[in-house]
PDB file of C-alpha atoms in Angstrom:
ATOM      1  CA  UNK A  21       0.000   0.000   0.000  1.00 80.00           C
ATOM      2  CA  UNK A  22       1.396   3.388  -0.941  1.00 94.00           C
ATOM      3  CA  UNK A  23       1.819   5.728   2.011  1.00 95.00           C
ATOM      4  CA  UNK A  24      -0.432   8.412   0.507  1.00 92.00           C
ATOM      5  CA  UNK A  25      -3.154   5.787   0.093  1.00 94.00           C
ATOM      6  CA  UNK A  26      -2.686   4.877   3.772  1.00 94.00           C
ATOM      7  CA  UNK A  27      -3.070   8.532   4.713  1.00 95.00           C
ATOM      8  CA  UNK A  28      -6.336   8.716   2.776  1.00 93.00           C
ATOM      9  CA  UNK A  29      -7.720   5.430   4.157  1.00 92.00           C
ATOM     10  CA  UNK A  30      -6.819   6.453   7.720  1.00 92.00           C
ATOM     11  CA  UNK A  31      -9.290   9.332   7.532  1.00 92.00           C
ATOM     12  CA  UNK A  32     -12.138   6.805   7.889  1.00 90.00           C
ATOM     13  CA  UNK A  33     -11.424   6.405  11.614  1.00 90.00           C
ATOM     14  CA  UNK A  34     -10.175   9.918  12.354  1.00 89.00           C
ATOM     15  CA  UNK A  35     -12.212  12.386  14.375  1.00 83.00           C
ATOM     16  CA  UNK A  36     -14.282  14.464  11.962  1.00 86.00           C
ATOM     17  CA  UNK A  37     -12.912  12.163   9.212  1.00 86.00           C
ATOM     18  CA  UNK A  38      -9.846  14.407   9.216  1.00 87.00           C
ATOM     19  CA  UNK A  39     -11.846  17.433   8.115  1.00 91.00           C
ATOM     20  CA  UNK A  40     -12.652  19.605  11.138  1.00 94.00           C
ATOM     21  CA  UNK A  41     -15.379  22.176  10.592  1.00 95.00           C
ATOM     22  CA  UNK A  42     -14.208  24.734  13.161  1.00 96.00           C
ATOM     23  CA  UNK A  43     -11.335  25.675  15.476  1.00 95.00           C
ATOM     24  CA  UNK A  44     -12.597  23.527  18.350  1.00 95.00           C
ATOM     25  CA  UNK A  45     -12.705  20.406  16.161  1.00 95.00           C
ATOM     26  CA  UNK A  46      -9.291  21.303  14.743  1.00 95.00           C
ATOM     27  CA  UNK A  47      -7.744  21.709  18.196  1.00 95.00           C
ATOM     28  CA  UNK A  48      -9.411  18.520  19.465  1.00 95.00           C
ATOM     29  CA  UNK A  49      -8.118  16.581  16.472  1.00 94.00           C
ATOM     30  CA  UNK A  50      -4.575  17.880  16.868  1.00 96.00           C
ATOM     31  CA  UNK A  51      -4.602  17.147  20.598  1.00 96.00           C
ATOM     32  CA  UNK A  52      -5.983  13.632  20.129  1.00 95.00           C
ATOM     33  CA  UNK A  53      -3.421  12.767  17.478  1.00 96.00           C
ATOM     34  CA  UNK A  54      -0.473  14.351  19.318  1.00 97.00           C
ATOM     35  CA  UNK A  55      -1.366  12.378  22.464  1.00 96.00           C
ATOM     36  CA  UNK A  56      -1.848   9.225  20.403  1.00 96.00           C
ATOM     37  CA  UNK A  57       1.500   9.743  18.686  1.00 97.00           C
ATOM     38  CA  UNK A  58       3.491  10.100  21.892  1.00 96.00           C
ATOM     39  CA  UNK A  59       1.684   7.166  23.523  1.00 96.00           C
ATOM     40  CA  UNK A  60       2.251   4.839  20.580  1.00 96.00           C
ATOM     41  CA  UNK A  61       5.912   5.870  20.351  1.00 96.00           C
ATOM     42  CA  UNK A  62       6.355   4.797  23.972  1.00 94.00           C
ATOM     43  CA  UNK A  63       4.747   1.460  23.048  1.00 96.00           C
ATOM     44  CA  UNK A  64       7.308   1.053  20.233  1.00 95.00           C
ATOM     45  CA  UNK A  65      10.022   1.322  22.849  1.00 92.00           C
ATOM     46  CA  UNK A  66       8.421  -1.337  25.034  1.00 93.00           C
ATOM     47  CA  UNK A  67       7.885  -3.706  22.080  1.00 95.00           C
ATOM     48  CA  UNK A  68      11.342  -3.427  20.493  1.00 88.00           C
ATOM     49  CA  UNK A  69      12.288  -7.066  21.168  1.00 91.00           C
ATOM     50  CA  UNK A  70       9.021  -8.595  19.913  1.00 95.00           C
ATOM     51  CA  UNK A  71       8.716  -8.467  16.111  1.00 95.00           C
ATOM     52  CA  UNK A  72       4.941  -8.928  15.907  1.00 95.00           C
ATOM     53  CA  UNK A  73       4.275  -6.405  18.664  1.00 96.00           C
ATOM     54  CA  UNK A  74       6.572  -3.748  17.238  1.00 97.00           C
ATOM     55  CA  UNK A  75       5.131  -4.059  13.737  1.00 97.00           C
ATOM     56  CA  UNK A  76       1.698  -3.339  15.212  1.00 96.00           C
ATOM     57  CA  UNK A  77       3.052  -0.380  17.181  1.00 97.00           C
ATOM     58  CA  UNK A  78       4.895   1.032  14.153  1.00 98.00           C
ATOM     59  CA  UNK A  79       1.566   0.902  12.316  1.00 97.00           C
ATOM     60  CA  UNK A  80      -0.131   2.749  15.148  1.00 97.00           C
ATOM     61  CA  UNK A  81       2.584   5.441  15.181  1.00 98.00           C
ATOM     62  CA  UNK A  82       2.196   5.788  11.411  1.00 98.00           C
ATOM     63  CA  UNK A  83      -1.574   6.203  11.825  1.00 97.00           C
ATOM     64  CA  UNK A  84      -1.109   9.112  14.226  1.00 97.00           C
ATOM     65  CA  UNK A  85       1.749  10.707  12.252  1.00 98.00           C
ATOM     66  CA  UNK A  86      -0.186  10.611   8.988  1.00 97.00           C
ATOM     67  CA  UNK A  87      -3.295  11.781  10.835  1.00 96.00           C
ATOM     68  CA  UNK A  88      -1.443  14.839  12.084  1.00 97.00           C
ATOM     69  CA  UNK A  89      -0.279  15.562   8.544  1.00 96.00           C
ATOM     70  CA  UNK A  90      -3.923  15.327   7.473  1.00 95.00           C
ATOM     71  CA  UNK A  91      -5.016  17.794  10.164  1.00 95.00           C
ATOM     72  CA  UNK A  92      -2.190  20.097   9.001  1.00 96.00           C
ATOM     73  CA  UNK A  93      -3.577  19.863   5.450  1.00 94.00           C
ATOM     74  CA  UNK A  94      -0.413  18.190   4.187  1.00 95.00           C
ATOM     75  CA  UNK A  95      -0.043  15.198   1.902  1.00 93.00           C
ATOM     76  CA  UNK A  96       2.971  13.061   2.677  1.00 94.00           C
ATOM     77  CA  UNK A  97       5.986  13.599   0.450  1.00 92.00           C
ATOM     78  CA  UNK A  98       9.274  11.895   1.389  1.00 91.00           C
ATOM     79  CA  UNK A  99      12.228  14.022   2.416  1.00 92.00           C
ATOM     80  CA  UNK A 100      14.903  13.540  -0.226  1.00 89.00           C
ATOM     81  CA  UNK A 101      17.819  14.976   1.744  1.00 92.00           C
ATOM     82  CA  UNK A 102      17.135  13.398   5.136  1.00 94.00           C
ATOM     83  CA  UNK A 103      19.213  10.256   5.690  1.00 94.00           C
ATOM     84  CA  UNK A 104      18.450   7.934   8.594  1.00 96.00           C
ATOM     85  CA  UNK A 105      21.392   5.981   9.936  1.00 96.00           C
ATOM     86  CA  UNK A 106      22.179   4.204  13.145  1.00 97.00           C
ATOM     87  CA  UNK A 107      21.233   1.232  15.220  1.00 97.00           C
ATOM     88  CA  UNK A 108      17.691   0.079  15.847  1.00 96.00           C
ATOM     89  CA  UNK A 109      17.891   1.636  19.321  1.00 96.00           C
ATOM     90  CA  UNK A 110      19.131   5.004  18.046  1.00 97.00           C
ATOM     91  CA  UNK A 111      16.328   5.114  15.460  1.00 97.00           C
ATOM     92  CA  UNK A 112      13.747   4.384  18.167  1.00 97.00           C
ATOM     93  CA  UNK A 113      15.321   7.207  20.196  1.00 96.00           C
ATOM     94  CA  UNK A 114      14.935   9.571  17.207  1.00 97.00           C
ATOM     95  CA  UNK A 115      11.294   8.559  16.839  1.00 97.00           C
ATOM     96  CA  UNK A 116      10.665   9.293  20.523  1.00 96.00           C
ATOM     97  CA  UNK A 117      12.465  12.639  20.351  1.00 97.00           C
ATOM     98  CA  UNK A 118      10.567  13.707  17.233  1.00 98.00           C
ATOM     99  CA  UNK A 119       7.209  12.686  18.723  1.00 97.00           C
ATOM    100  CA  UNK A 120       8.070  14.710  21.818  1.00 96.00           C
ATOM    101  CA  UNK A 121       8.882  17.756  19.695  1.00 97.00           C
ATOM    102  CA  UNK A 122       5.625  17.372  17.778  1.00 97.00           C
ATOM    103  CA  UNK A 123       3.501  16.998  20.902  1.00 96.00           C
ATOM    104  CA  UNK A 124       5.305  19.993  22.465  1.00 96.00           C
ATOM    105  CA  UNK A 125       4.379  22.105  19.426  1.00 96.00           C
ATOM    106  CA  UNK A 126       0.731  21.056  19.763  1.00 97.00           C
ATOM    107  CA  UNK A 127       0.731  21.766  23.515  1.00 96.00           C
ATOM    108  CA  UNK A 128       2.137  25.254  22.994  1.00 96.00           C
ATOM    109  CA  UNK A 129      -0.399  25.943  20.238  1.00 96.00           C
ATOM    110  CA  UNK A 130      -3.481  24.626  22.058  1.00 96.00           C
ATOM    111  CA  UNK A 131      -2.787  25.510  25.682  1.00 95.00           C
ATOM    112  CA  UNK A 132      -0.216  28.329  25.602  1.00 96.00           C
ATOM    113  CA  UNK A 133      -1.747  29.985  22.529  1.00 96.00           C
ATOM    114  CA  UNK A 134       1.521  30.228  20.601  1.00 96.00           C
ATOM    115  CA  UNK A 135       1.354  30.367  16.844  1.00 95.00           C
ATOM    116  CA  UNK A 136       1.625  26.887  15.337  1.00 93.00           C
ATOM    117  CA  UNK A 137       4.886  26.514  13.434  1.00 93.00           C
ATOM    118  CA  UNK A 138       3.470  24.537  10.527  1.00 94.00           C
ATOM    119  CA  UNK A 139       6.723  24.101   8.638  1.00 94.00           C
ATOM    120  CA  UNK A 140       8.495  22.799  11.763  1.00 95.00           C
ATOM    121  CA  UNK A 141       5.635  20.384  12.538  1.00 96.00           C
ATOM    122  CA  UNK A 142       5.435  19.068   8.979  1.00 97.00           C
ATOM    123  CA  UNK A 143       9.198  18.604   8.795  1.00 97.00           C
ATOM    124  CA  UNK A 144       9.286  16.751  12.136  1.00 97.00           C
ATOM    125  CA  UNK A 145       6.432  14.471  11.027  1.00 98.00           C
ATOM    126  CA  UNK A 146       8.153  13.665   7.738  1.00 97.00           C
ATOM    127  CA  UNK A 147      11.414  12.975   9.587  1.00 98.00           C
ATOM    128  CA  UNK A 148       9.538  10.703  11.985  1.00 98.00           C
ATOM    129  CA  UNK A 149       7.975   8.808   9.076  1.00 98.00           C
ATOM    130  CA  UNK A 150      11.384   8.394   7.424  1.00 97.00           C
ATOM    131  CA  UNK A 151      12.652   6.906  10.715  1.00 98.00           C
ATOM    132  CA  UNK A 152       9.652   4.538  10.765  1.00 98.00           C
ATOM    133  CA  UNK A 153      10.560   3.412   7.243  1.00 97.00           C
ATOM    134  CA  UNK A 154      14.088   2.593   8.386  1.00 97.00           C
ATOM    135  CA  UNK A 155      12.923   0.954  11.619  1.00 97.00           C
ATOM    136  CA  UNK A 156      10.596  -1.326   9.661  1.00 97.00           C
ATOM    137  CA  UNK A 157      13.587  -2.567   7.674  1.00 97.00           C
ATOM    138  CA  UNK A 158      15.239  -3.741  10.905  1.00 96.00           C
ATOM    139  CA  UNK A 159      12.279  -6.108  11.260  1.00 96.00           C
ATOM    140  CA  UNK A 160      12.406  -7.335   7.646  1.00 97.00           C
ATOM    141  CA  UNK A 161       9.308  -5.374   6.710  1.00 98.00           C
ATOM    142  CA  UNK A 162       8.340  -2.169   4.948  1.00 98.00           C
ATOM    143  CA  UNK A 163       6.277   0.694   6.284  1.00 98.00           C
ATOM    144  CA  UNK A 164       3.871   0.115   3.403  1.00 97.00           C
ATOM    145  CA  UNK A 165       3.263  -3.496   4.536  1.00 97.00           C
ATOM    146  CA  UNK A 166       2.852  -2.378   8.136  1.00 97.00           C
ATOM    147  CA  UNK A 167       0.388   0.362   7.129  1.00 97.00           C
ATOM    148  CA  UNK A 168      -1.696  -2.170   5.235  1.00 97.00           C
ATOM    149  CA  UNK A 169      -1.851  -4.336   8.376  1.00 96.00           C
ATOM    150  CA  UNK A 170      -2.894  -1.249  10.349  1.00 96.00           C
ATOM    151  CA  UNK A 171      -5.741  -0.476   7.938  1.00 95.00           C
ATOM    152  CA  UNK A 172      -6.893  -4.115   8.108  1.00 93.00           C
ATOM    153  CA  UNK A 173      -6.904  -3.909  11.922  1.00 92.00           C
ATOM    154  CA  UNK A 174      -8.877  -0.652  11.874  1.00 91.00           C
ATOM    155  CA  UNK A 175     -11.415  -2.066   9.413  1.00 90.00           C
ATOM    156  CA  UNK A 176     -11.969  -5.010  11.733  1.00 90.00           C
ATOM    157  CA  UNK A 177     -12.210  -2.811  14.820  1.00 90.00           C
ATOM    158  CA  UNK A 178     -14.377  -0.156  13.164  1.00 88.00           C
ATOM    159  CA  UNK A 179     -16.417  -1.756  10.345  1.00 88.00           C
ATOM    160  CA  UNK A 180     -18.112   1.530   9.420  1.00 84.00           C
ATOM    161  CA  UNK A 181     -16.082   4.318  11.017  1.00 82.00           C
ATOM    162  CA  UNK A 182     -14.827   5.304  14.452  1.00 83.00           C
ATOM    163  CA  UNK A 183     -17.313   5.052  17.288  1.00 80.00           C
ATOM    164  CA  UNK A 184     -16.954   4.858  21.046  1.00 84.00           C
ATOM    165  CA  UNK A 185     -18.521   1.416  21.488  1.00 86.00           C
ATOM    166  CA  UNK A 186     -16.249  -0.261  18.947  1.00 83.00           C
ATOM    167  CA  UNK A 187     -13.298   1.502  20.555  1.00 83.00           C
ATOM    168  CA  UNK A 188     -14.176  -0.126  23.864  1.00 87.00           C
ATOM    169  CA  UNK A 189     -14.924  -3.585  22.373  1.00 84.00           C
ATOM    170  CA  UNK A 190     -11.695  -3.833  20.311  1.00 79.00           C
ATOM    171  CA  UNK A 191     -12.883  -6.982  18.515  1.00 78.00           C
ATOM    172  CA  UNK A 192      -9.541  -7.281  16.732  1.00 77.00           C
ATOM    173  CA  UNK A 193      -7.948  -8.248  20.058  1.00 73.00           C
ATOM    174  CA  UNK A 194     -10.526 -10.925  20.938  1.00 64.00           C
TER     175      UNK A 194
END
């Protein structure tokens, strides 16, 4: 699955289907996805030694990263000049650091009423995604394959679209 296709398909389970109608919906969507991103990045760290678990968590991180790009009205385009090198552990560290920077930007925008630095946020998200691509390779996978698994999981969990009851049931875990 191409990553732009994943971004489009992910909108099905996003709040407001990724298209907020006002500032409150926009801020709620950004907050939800920034919190989800940082939480899922922590789960990547805890799953690093379990291939199946980390592939799932990488997919969840991708969902939140691409969702934030959607809320920022940005379609994913790879960064040509950003090279990711290092060990699996150092790449996970970069992913955690970038997610922290992204969530900090959202916090300052929503709660401190700073201006949102869109270019900085978009760059950090694209860097994070590039690190996810490289991390997937450490587990003999591709981010595209992982994103397809994530969409399949979300379709099972939410047959129509996101709703609270299906979120609580989590039939894909049963």
